[in-house]
Coordinates of C-alpha atoms in Angstrom, one line a residue:
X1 CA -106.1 -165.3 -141.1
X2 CA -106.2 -162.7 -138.1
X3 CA -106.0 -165.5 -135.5
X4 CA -103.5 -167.4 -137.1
X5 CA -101.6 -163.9 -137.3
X6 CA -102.2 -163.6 -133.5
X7 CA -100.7 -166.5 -133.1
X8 CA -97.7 -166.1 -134.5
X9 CA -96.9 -162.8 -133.0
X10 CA -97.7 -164.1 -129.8
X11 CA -94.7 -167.1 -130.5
X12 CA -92.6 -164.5 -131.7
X13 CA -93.1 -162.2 -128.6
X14 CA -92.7 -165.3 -126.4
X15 CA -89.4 -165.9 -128.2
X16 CA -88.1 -162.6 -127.8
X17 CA -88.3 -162.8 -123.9
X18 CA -86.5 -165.8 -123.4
X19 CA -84.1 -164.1 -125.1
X20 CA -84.2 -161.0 -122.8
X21 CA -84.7 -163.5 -119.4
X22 CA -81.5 -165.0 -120.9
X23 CA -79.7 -161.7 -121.2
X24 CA -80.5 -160.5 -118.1
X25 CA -79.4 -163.4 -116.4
X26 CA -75.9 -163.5 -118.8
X27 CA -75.6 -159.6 -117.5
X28 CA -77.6 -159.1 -114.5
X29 CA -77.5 -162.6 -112.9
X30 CA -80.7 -162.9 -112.9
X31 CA -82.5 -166.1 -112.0
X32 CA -84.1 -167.6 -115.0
X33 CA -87.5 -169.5 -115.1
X34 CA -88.0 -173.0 -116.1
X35 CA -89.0 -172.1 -120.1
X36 CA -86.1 -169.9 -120.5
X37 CA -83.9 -172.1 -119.0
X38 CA -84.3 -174.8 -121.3
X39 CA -84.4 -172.2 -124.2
X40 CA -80.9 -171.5 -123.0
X41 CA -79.4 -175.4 -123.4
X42 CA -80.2 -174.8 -127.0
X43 CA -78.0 -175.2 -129.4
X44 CA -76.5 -172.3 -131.3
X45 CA -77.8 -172.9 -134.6
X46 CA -81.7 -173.7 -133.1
X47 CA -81.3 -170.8 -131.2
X48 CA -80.5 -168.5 -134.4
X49 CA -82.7 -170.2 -136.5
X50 CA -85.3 -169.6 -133.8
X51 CA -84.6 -165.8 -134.3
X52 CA -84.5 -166.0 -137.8
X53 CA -88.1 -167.3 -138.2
X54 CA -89.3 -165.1 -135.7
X55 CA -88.3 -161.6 -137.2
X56 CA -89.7 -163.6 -140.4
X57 CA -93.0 -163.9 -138.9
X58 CA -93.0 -160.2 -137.3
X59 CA -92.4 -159.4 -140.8
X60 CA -94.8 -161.5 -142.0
X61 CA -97.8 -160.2 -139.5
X62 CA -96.7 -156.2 -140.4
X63 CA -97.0 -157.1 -144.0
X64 CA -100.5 -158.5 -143.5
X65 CA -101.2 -155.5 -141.3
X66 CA -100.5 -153.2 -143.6
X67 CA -102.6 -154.8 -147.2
X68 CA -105.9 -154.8 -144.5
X69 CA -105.4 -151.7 -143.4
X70 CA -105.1 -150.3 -147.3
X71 CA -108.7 -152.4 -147.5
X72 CA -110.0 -150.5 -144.7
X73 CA -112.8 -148.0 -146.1
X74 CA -112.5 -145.3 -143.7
X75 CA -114.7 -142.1 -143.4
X76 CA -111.9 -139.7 -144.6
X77 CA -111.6 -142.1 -147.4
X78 CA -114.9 -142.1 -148.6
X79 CA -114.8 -137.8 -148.1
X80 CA -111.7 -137.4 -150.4
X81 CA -113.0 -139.9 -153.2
X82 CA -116.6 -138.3 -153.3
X83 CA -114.2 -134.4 -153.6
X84 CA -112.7 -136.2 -156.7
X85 CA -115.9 -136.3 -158.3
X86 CA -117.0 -133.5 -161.4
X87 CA -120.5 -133.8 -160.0
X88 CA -122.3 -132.5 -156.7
X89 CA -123.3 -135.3 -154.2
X90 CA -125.0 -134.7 -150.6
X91 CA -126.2 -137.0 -148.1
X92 CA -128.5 -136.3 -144.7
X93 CA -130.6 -137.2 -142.7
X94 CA -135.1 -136.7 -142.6
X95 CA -134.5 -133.8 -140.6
X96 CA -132.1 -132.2 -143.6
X97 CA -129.2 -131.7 -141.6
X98 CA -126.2 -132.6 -144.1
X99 CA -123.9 -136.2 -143.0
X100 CA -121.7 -135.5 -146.4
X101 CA -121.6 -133.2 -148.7
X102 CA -118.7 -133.0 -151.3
X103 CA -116.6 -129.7 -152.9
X104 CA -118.2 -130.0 -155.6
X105 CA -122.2 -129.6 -154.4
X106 CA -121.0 -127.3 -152.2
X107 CA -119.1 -125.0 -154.4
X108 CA -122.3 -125.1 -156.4
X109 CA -124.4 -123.6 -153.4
X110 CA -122.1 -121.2 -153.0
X111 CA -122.7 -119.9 -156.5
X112 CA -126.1 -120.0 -156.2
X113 CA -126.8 -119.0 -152.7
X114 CA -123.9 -117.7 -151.5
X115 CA -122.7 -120.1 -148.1
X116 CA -122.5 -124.4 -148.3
X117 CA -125.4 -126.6 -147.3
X118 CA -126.5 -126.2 -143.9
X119 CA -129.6 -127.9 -144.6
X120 CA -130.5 -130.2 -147.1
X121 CA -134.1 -129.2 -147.4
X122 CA -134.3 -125.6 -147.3
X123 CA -131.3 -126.4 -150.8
X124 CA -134.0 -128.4 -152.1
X125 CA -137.1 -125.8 -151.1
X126 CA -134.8 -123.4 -152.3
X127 CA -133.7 -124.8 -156.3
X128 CA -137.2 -125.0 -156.9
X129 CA -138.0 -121.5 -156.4
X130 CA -135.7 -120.4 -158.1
X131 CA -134.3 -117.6 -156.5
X132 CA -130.6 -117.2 -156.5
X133 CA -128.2 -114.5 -155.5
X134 CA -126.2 -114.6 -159.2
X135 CA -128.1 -114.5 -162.1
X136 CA -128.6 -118.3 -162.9
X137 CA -131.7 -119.5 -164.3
X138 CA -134.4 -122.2 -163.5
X139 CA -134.9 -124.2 -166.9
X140 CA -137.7 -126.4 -165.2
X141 CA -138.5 -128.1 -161.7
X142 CA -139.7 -131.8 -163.5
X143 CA -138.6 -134.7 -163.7
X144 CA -135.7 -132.9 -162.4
X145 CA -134.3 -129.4 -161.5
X146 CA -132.2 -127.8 -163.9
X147 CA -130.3 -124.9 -163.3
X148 CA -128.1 -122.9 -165.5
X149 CA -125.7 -121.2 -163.5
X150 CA -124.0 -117.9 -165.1
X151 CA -120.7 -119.9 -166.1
X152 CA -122.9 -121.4 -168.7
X153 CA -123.2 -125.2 -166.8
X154 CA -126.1 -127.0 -166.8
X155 CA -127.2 -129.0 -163.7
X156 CA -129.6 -131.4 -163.2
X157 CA -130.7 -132.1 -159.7
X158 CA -132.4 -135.2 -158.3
X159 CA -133.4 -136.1 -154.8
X160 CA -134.5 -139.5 -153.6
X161 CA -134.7 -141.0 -149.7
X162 CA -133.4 -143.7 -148.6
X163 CA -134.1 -146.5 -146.1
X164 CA -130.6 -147.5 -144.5
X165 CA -130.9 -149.3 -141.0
X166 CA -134.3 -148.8 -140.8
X167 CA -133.5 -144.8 -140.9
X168 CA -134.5 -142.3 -143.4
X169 CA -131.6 -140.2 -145.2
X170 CA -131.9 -138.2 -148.1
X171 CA -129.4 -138.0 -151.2
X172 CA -129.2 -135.4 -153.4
X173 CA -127.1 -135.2 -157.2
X174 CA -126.1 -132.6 -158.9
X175 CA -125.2 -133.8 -162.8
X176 CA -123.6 -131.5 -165.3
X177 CA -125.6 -131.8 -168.6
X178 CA -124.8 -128.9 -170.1
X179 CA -123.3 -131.0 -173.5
X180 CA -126.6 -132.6 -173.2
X181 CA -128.8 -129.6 -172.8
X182 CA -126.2 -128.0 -175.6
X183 CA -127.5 -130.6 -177.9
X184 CA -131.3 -130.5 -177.0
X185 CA -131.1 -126.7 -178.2
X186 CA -129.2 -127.4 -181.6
X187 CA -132.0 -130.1 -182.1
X188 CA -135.3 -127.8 -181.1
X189 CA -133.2 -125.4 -183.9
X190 CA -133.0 -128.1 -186.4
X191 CA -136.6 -129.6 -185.9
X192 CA -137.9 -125.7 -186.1
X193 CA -135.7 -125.4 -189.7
X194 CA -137.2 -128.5 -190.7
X195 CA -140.6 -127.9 -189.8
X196 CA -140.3 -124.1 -191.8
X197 CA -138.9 -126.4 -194.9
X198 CA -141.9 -128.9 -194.6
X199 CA -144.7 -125.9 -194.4
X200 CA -143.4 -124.6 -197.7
X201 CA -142.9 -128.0 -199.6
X202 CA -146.4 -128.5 -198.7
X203 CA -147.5 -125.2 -199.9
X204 CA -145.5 -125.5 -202.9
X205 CA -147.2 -128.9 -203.6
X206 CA -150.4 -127.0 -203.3
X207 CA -149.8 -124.4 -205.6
X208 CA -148.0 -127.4 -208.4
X209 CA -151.4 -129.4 -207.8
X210 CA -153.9 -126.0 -208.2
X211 CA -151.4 -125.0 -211.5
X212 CA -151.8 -128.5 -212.4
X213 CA -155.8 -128.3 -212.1
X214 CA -156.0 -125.0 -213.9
X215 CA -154.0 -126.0 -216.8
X216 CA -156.1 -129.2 -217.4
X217 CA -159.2 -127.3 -216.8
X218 CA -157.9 -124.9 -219.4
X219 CA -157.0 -127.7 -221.8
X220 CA -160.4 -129.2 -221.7
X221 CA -162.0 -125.9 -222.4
X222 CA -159.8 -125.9 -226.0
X223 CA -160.8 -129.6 -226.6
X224 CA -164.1 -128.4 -226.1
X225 CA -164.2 -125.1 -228.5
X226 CA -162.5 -127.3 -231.1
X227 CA -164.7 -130.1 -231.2
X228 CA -167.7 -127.4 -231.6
X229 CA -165.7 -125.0 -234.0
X230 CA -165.9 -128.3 -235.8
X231 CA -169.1 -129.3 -235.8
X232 CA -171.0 -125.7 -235.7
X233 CA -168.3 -124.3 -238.0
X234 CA -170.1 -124.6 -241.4
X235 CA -173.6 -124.5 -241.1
X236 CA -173.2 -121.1 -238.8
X237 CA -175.2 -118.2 -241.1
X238 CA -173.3 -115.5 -242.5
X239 CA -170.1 -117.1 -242.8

């Protein structure tokens, strides 16, 4: 498509200066070459429609010019539709030094330690320690690092490397989960409630079944008196 395109702007360019050789000799007197000489015993009407076709096919060309370069991925591209994101990316290279970094992961280390990532690894070093200039905490360092930063969100951060043209780069996600982590503590509530419940049902069975044994216990005992009040009744002296 790009040679054929090439093409035709290269007929249309050729066309456009036999009509300025053809001008300039009309004005100027200007001796014209062979080509545009016989481009100029045209007729009228081949001569127009000659024109026509070519601002058709400059038309034509800018039109395709245009839809690639809208496919074009460029590197500001990629920058503003990684800033769109709710969650923190980073990309860099083994050494740590940062190749992308979006608003959002920095904004993040700028809550936490108070400047944007100038290296990757001393970020990473750094959210498992702990130690942060606000008063965010550290919920746990595995499988992940979570942090939950004073405005109440929850982040979970993940590293992995990555093996692109036979280099090493390192990427680094920052994921809100704070309706997740919401809902883990409103079930460790509900399991403890449950839990509670199930410790006094059982201890509630256990007093029904020692009840239970005590009455029976205290049945067979009155069986027993009035089977012998029954038997040792009348031949007991004195009565």
């Amino acid at each position: 498509m790009l040679a054929i395109s090439i093409s035709l702007v290269a007929v249309s360019m050729f066309t456009l200066q036999c009509l300025v050789d053809i001008t300039g000799h009309i004005y100027f007197h200007h001796e014209l070459n062979a080509v545009a000489g016989s481009f100029a015993k045209l007729p009228c009407g081949i001569v127009l429609a000659i024109l026509l076709l070519s601002a058709c096919i400059v038309i034509f060309c800018l039109v395709l010019i245009l839809r690639k370069k809208k496919r074009v991925i460029t590197p500001s591209a990629v920058k503003e539709s990684l800033d769109t994101l709710p969650d923190g990316i980073c990309f860099s290279d083994e050494e740590g030094r940062p190749l992308l970094v979006n608003l959002c992961m920095n904004r993040i280390s700028g809550d936490l330690f108070g400047q944007e990532i100038l290296s990757s690894t001393i970020f990473w070093e750094s959210l498992g320690q702990g130690v942060f200039l606000n008063e965010a905490k550290l919920l746990r360092t595995s499988p992940a690092i979570t942090v939950q930063n004073t405005d109440g969100k929850v982040w979970d951060f993940r590293r992995r490397k990555l093996l692109i043209d036979n280099c090493w780069f390192y990427e680094i996600t920052a994921l809100d989960v704070t309706e997740l982590h919401d809902l883990n503590i409103e079930l460790t509530k509900r399991n403890a409630i449950l839990a509670e419940v199930n410790r006094r049902l059982h201890n509630y069975s256990r007093e029904i079944e020692k009840v239970t044994a005590e009455k029976e216990l205290l049945a067979a005992k009155c069986v027993s008196m009035m089977i012998w009040a029954e038997l040792f009744w009348p031949i007991v002296p004195g009565i």
